[in-house]
mmCIF file of C-alpha atoms in Angstrom:
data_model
loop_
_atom_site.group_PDB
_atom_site.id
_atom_site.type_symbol
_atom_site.label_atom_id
_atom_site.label_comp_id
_atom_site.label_asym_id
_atom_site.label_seq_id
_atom_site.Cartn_x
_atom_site.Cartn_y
_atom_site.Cartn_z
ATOM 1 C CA UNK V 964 -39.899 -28.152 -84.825
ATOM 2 C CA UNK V 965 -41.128 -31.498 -84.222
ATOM 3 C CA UNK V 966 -39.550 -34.860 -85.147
ATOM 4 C CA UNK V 967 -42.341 -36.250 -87.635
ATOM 5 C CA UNK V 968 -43.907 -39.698 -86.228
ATOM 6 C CA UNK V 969 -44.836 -42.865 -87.839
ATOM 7 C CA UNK V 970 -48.157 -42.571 -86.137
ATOM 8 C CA UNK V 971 -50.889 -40.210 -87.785
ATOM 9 C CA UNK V 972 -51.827 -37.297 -84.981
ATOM 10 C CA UNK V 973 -55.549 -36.386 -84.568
ATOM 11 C CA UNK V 974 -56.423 -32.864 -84.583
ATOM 12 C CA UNK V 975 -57.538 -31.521 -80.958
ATOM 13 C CA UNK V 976 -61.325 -31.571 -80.217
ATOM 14 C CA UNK V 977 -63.142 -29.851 -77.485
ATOM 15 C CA UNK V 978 -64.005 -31.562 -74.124
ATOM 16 C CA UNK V 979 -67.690 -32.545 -74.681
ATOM 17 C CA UNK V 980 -69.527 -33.243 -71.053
ATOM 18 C CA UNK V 981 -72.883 -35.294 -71.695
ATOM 19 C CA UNK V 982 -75.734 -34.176 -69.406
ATOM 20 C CA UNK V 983 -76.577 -35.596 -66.219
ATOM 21 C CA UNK V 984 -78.559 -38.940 -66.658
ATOM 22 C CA UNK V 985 -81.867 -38.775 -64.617
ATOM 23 C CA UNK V 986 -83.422 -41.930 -63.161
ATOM 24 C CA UNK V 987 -86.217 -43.908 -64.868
ATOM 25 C CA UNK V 988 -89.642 -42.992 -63.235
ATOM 26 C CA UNK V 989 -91.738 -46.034 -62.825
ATOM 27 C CA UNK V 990 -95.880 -45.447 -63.750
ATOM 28 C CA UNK V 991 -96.833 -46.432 -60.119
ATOM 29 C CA UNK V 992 -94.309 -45.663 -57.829
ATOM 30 C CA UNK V 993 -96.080 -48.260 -55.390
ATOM 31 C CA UNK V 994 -93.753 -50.185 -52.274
ATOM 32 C CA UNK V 995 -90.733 -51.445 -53.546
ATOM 33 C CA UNK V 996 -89.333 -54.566 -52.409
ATOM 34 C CA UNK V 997 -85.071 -55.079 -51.742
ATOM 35 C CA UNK V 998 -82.912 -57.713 -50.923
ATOM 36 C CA UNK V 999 -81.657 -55.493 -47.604
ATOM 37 C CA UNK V 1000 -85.472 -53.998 -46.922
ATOM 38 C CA UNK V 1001 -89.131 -54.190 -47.847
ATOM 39 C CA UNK V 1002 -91.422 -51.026 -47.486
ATOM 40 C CA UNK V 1003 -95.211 -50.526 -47.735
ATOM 41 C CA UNK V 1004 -97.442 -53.341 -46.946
ATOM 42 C CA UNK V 1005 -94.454 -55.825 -47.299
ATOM 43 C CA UNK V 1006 -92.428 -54.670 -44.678
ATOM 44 C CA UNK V 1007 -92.121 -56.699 -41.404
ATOM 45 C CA UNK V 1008 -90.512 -56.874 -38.278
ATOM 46 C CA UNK V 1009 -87.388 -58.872 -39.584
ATOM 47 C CA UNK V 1010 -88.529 -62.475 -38.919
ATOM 48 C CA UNK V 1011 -87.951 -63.493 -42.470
ATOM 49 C CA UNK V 1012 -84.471 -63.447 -42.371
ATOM 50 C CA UNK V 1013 -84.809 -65.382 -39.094
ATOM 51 C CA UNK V 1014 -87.252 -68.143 -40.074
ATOM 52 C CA UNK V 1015 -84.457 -68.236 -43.388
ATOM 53 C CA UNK V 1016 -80.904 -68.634 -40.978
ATOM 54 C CA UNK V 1017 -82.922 -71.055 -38.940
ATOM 55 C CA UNK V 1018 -83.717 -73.107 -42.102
ATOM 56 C CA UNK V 1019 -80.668 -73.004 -43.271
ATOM 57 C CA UNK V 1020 -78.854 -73.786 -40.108
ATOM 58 C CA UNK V 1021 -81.366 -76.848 -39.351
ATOM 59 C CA UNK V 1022 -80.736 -78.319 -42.828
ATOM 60 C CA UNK V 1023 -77.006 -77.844 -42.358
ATOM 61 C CA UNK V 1024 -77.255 -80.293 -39.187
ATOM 62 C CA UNK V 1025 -79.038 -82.461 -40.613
ATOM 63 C CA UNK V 1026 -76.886 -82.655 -43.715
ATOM 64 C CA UNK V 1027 -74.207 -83.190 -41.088
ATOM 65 C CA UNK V 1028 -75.891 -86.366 -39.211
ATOM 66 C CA UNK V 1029 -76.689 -87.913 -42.443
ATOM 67 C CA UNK V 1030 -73.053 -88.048 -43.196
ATOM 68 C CA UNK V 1031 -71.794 -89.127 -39.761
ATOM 69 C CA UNK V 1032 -74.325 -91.986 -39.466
ATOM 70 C CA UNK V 1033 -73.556 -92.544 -43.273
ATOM 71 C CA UNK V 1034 -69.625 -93.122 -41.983
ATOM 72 C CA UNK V 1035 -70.001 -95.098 -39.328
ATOM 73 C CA UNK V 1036 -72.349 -97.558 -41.069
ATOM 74 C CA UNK V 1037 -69.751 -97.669 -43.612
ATOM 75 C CA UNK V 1038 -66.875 -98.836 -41.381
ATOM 76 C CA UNK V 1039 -69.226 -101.327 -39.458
ATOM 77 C CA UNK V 1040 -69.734 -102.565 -42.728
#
């Protein structure tokens, strides 16, 4: 026999499995467009990501020469 508990015990249900959750079809399962890869008519050879690193890189030194001629007109100053 069992020591009783201060907690009240639930009686033992069966293991219910739901069923398998199916994807959501879309009404026009046209090109899709991702963050990794575009298909259908929006798919390229890759130079967006290019055109977007050189951007990003040509802004950077820029940002860069601002501040250094920023700091040396400061100290001349």
């Amino acid at each position: 026999m069992e020591p009783p508990s201060a907690l009240p015990v639930l009686p033992k249900e069966p293991v219910v499995a739901l069923p398998p959750v199916r994807p959501v079809e879309t009404a026009s399962p046209g090109p899709r467009l991702s963050v990794t890869s575009a298909e259908g008519p929006l798919a390229d050879d890759g130079r967006g990501w290019l055109v977007v690193l050189a951007v990003a890189l040509a802004g950077e030194a820029a940002l860069l020469w601002f501040v250094t001629a920023l700091a040396l007109w400061r100290r001349r100053t």
